[in-house]
Short mmCIF file of C-alpha atoms in Angstrom, two decimals:
data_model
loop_
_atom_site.label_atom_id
_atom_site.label_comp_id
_atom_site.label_asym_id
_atom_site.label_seq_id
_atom_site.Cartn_x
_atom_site.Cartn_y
_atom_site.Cartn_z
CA UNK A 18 -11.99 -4.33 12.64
CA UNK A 19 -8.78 -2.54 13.59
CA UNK A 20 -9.28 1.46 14.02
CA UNK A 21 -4.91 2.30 13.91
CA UNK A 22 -5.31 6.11 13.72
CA UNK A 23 -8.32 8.59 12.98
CA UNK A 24 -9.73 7.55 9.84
CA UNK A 25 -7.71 4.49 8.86
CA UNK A 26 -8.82 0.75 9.64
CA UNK A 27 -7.04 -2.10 8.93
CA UNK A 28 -9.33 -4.46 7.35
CA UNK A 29 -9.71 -8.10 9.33
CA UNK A 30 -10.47 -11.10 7.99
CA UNK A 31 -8.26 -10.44 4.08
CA UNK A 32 -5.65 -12.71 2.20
CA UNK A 33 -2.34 -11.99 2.16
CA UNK A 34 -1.28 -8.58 2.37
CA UNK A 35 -2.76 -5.83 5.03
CA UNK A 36 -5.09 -3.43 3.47
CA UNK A 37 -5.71 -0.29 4.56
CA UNK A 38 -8.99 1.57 4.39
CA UNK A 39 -9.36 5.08 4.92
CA UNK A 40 -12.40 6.54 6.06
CA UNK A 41 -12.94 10.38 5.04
CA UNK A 42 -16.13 12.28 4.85
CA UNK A 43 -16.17 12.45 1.07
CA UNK A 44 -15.45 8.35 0.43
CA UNK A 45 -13.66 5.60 1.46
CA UNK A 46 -10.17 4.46 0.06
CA UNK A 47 -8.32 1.55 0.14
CA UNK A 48 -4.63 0.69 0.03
CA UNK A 49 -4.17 -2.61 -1.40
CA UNK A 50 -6.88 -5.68 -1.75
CA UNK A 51 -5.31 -8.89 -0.17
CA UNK A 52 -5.17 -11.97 -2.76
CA UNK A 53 -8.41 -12.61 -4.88
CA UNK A 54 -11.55 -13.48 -2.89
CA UNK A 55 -10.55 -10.98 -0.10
CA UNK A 56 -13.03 -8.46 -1.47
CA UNK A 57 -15.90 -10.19 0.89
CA UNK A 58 -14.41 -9.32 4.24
CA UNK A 59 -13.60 -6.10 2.47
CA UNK A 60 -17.15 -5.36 1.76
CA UNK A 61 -18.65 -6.94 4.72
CA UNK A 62 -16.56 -4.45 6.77
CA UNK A 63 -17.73 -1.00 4.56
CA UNK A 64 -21.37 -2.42 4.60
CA UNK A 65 -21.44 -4.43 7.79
CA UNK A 66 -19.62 -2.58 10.59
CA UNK A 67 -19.08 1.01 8.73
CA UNK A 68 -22.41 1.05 7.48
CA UNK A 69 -21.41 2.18 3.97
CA UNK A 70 -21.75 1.10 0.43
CA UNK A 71 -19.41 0.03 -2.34
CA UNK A 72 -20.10 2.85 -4.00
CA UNK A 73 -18.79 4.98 -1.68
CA UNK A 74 -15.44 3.63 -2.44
CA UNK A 75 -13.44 6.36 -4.23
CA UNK A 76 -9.97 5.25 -4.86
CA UNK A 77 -7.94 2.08 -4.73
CA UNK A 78 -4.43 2.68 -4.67
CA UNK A 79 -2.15 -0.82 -5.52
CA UNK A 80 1.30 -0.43 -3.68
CA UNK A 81 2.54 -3.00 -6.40
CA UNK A 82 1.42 -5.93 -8.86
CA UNK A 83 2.30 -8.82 -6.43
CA UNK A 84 -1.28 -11.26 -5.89
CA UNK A 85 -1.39 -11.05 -2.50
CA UNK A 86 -1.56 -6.91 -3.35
CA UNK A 87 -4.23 -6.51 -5.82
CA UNK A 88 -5.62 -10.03 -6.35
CA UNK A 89 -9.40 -8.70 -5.19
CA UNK A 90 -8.76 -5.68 -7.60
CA UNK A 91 -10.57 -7.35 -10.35
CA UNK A 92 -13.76 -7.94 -8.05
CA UNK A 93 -13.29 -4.94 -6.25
CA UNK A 94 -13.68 -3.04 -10.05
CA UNK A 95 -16.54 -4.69 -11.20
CA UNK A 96 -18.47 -3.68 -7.98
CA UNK A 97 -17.23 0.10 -7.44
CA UNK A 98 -16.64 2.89 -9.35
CA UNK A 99 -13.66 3.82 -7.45
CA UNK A 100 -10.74 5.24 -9.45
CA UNK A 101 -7.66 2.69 -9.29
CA UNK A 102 -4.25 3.67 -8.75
CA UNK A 103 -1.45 1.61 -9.76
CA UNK A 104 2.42 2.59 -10.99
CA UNK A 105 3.09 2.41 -14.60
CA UNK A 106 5.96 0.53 -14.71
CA UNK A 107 4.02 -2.52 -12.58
CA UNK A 108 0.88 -3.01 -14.38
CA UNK A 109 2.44 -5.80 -16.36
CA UNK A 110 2.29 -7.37 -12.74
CA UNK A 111 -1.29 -6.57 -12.29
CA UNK A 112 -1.95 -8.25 -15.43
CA UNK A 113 -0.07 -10.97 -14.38
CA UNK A 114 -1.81 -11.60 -11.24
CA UNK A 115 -5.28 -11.06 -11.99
CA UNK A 116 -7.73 -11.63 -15.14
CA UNK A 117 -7.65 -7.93 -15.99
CA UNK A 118 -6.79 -7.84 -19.71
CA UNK A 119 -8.68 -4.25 -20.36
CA UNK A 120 -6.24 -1.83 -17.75
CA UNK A 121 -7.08 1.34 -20.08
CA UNK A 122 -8.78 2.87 -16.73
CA UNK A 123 -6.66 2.24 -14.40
CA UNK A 124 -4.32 6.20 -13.66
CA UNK A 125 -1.17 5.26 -14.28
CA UNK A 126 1.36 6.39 -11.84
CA UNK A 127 5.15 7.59 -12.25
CA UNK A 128 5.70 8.89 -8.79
CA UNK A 129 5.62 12.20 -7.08
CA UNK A 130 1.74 12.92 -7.62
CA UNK A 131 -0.46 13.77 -4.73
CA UNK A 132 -3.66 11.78 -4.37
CA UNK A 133 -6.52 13.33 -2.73
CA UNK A 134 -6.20 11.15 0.83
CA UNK A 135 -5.61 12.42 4.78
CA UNK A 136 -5.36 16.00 3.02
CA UNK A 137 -2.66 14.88 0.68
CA UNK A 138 -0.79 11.67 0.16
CA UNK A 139 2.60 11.71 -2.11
CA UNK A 140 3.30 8.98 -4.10
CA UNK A 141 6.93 7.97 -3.84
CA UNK A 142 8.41 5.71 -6.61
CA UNK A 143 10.72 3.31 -4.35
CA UNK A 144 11.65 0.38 -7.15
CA UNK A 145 13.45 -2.76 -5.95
CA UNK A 146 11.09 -4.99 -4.52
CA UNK A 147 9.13 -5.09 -7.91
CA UNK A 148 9.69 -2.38 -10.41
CA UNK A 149 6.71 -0.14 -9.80
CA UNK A 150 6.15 -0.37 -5.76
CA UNK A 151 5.31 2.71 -4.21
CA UNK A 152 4.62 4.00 -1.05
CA UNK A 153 2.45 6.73 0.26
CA UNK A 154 3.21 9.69 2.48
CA UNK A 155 1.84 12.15 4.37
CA UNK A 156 4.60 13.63 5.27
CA UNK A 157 5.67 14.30 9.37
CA UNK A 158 2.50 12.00 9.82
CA UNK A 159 2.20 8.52 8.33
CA UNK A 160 3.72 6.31 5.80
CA UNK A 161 2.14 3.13 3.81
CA UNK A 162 5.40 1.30 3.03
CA UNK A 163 3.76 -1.71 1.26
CA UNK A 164 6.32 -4.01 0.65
CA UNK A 165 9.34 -1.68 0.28
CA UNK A 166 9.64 -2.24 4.24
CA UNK A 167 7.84 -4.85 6.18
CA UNK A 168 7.25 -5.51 10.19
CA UNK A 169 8.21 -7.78 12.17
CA UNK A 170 6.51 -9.86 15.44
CA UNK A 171 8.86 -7.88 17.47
CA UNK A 172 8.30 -4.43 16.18
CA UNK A 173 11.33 -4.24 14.26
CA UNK A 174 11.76 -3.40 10.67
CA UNK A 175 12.77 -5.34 7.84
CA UNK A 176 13.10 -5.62 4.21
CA UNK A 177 11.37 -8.07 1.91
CA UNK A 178 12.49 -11.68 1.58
CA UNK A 179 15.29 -11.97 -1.19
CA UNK A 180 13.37 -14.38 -3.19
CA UNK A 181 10.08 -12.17 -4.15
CA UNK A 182 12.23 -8.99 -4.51
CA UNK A 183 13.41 -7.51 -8.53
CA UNK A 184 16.50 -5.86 -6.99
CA UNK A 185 17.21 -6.07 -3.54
CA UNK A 186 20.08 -3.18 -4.42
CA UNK A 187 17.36 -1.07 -5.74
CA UNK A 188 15.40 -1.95 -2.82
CA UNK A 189 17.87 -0.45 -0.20
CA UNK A 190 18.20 2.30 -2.17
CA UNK A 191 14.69 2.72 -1.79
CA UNK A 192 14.58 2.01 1.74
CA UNK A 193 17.32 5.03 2.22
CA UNK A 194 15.28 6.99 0.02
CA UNK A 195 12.34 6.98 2.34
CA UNK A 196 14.30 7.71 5.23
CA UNK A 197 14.98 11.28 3.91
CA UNK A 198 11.52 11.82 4.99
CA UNK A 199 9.91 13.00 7.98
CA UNK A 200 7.10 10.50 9.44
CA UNK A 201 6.10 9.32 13.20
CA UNK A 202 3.85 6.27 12.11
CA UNK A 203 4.11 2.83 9.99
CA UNK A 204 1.68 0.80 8.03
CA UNK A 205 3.47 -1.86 6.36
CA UNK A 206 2.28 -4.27 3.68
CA UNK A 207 2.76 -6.84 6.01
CA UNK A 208 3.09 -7.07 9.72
CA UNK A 209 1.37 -4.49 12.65
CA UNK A 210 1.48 -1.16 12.68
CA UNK A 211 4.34 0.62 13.91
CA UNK A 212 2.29 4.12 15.81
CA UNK A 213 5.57 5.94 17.20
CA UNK A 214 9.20 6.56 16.51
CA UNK A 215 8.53 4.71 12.84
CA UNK A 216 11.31 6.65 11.62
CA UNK A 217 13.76 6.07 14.09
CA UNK A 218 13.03 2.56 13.91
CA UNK A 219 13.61 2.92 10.14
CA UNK A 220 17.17 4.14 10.49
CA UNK A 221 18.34 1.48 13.14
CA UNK A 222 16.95 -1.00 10.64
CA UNK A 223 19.27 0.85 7.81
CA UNK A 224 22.15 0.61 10.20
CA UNK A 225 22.30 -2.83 9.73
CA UNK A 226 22.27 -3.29 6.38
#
């Protein structure tokens, strides 16, 4: 297990992308599922280290429909009752990537909501990557970038790889997007956690581009 601020673990053990799970007094939540069959070091870490149940899992928020994103979403579903979060205008994706056909549950984000997470998370619609990616804010605190902005071995930021991204235009236009907004740490899709200065390492990165 990986405890990167109060409340939020990074998971050990998943496929593909980092997932996030946030611990809170009224449920768990987690940000993104790692490729399908990453649900068992999922659960082994709410039941075997946290001491908690499935059930207690209230929300699973999808940063976008690539497989290594929400591939466990499927599993994840059909042993929670957690509320699933995705962007409307990637849910195509999802259904792409796993063997949901039936996605009438899942809320349907457009961007700007607030989720009930760390006292408030916005939802900020940053298209380019894929068309629906998101990231999450709580703002002057802590951002989940997904893939819109990745870290890398070094500590330095970066965007996505040309070759898995819609529109990388769209994507920096994303990227300068985020940076009108205040934040101190960084939990990328991919890569470790950035836990000071994440924004000013966020405008050298834009800098360069």
């Amino acid at each position: 297990m990986m405890l990167i601020i109060p409340g939020v673990y990074k998971v050990m053990g998943v496929k593909g992308a980092n997932v996030y799970l946030i611990v809170e007094e009224n449920g768990l939540s987690l940000v993104d599922t790692g490729f399908e069959g990453s649900d068992d070091a999922i659960l082994d870490f709410i039941q075997g280290t946290l001491g908690a149940s499935p059930d207690d899992i209230r929300y699973i928020i999808i940063t976008h429909g690539h497989p290594d994103h929400c591939g466990a979403l499927p599993d994840l579903i059909d042993i929670t009752e957690a509320e699933v979060f995705v962007h409307e205008k990637d849910i195509e994706l999802v259904k792409k990537w796993t063997r949901l056909s039936d996605i009438g549950f899942i809320n349907k984000l457009r961007g700007d909501e607030i989720i009930d997470v760390l006292g408030g998370l916005k939802v900020i619609h940053t298209p380019g990557h894929t068309p629906g990616s998101i990231v999450l804010l709580k703002e002057k605190d802590v951002v989940f970038t997904g893939d819109v902005v990745l870290v890398n071995k070094d500590g330095s930021l970066s965007l996505p790889k040309e070759e898995y991204t819609m529109d990388m235009m769209r994507e920096k236009e994303s990227v300068r997007k985020l940076a009108q907004y205040d934040f101190n740490i960084l939990l990328p899709g991919h890569g470790p956690p950035i836990l000071e200065e994440a924004k000013k390492k966020l405008l050298l990165m834009l800098s360069k581009i």
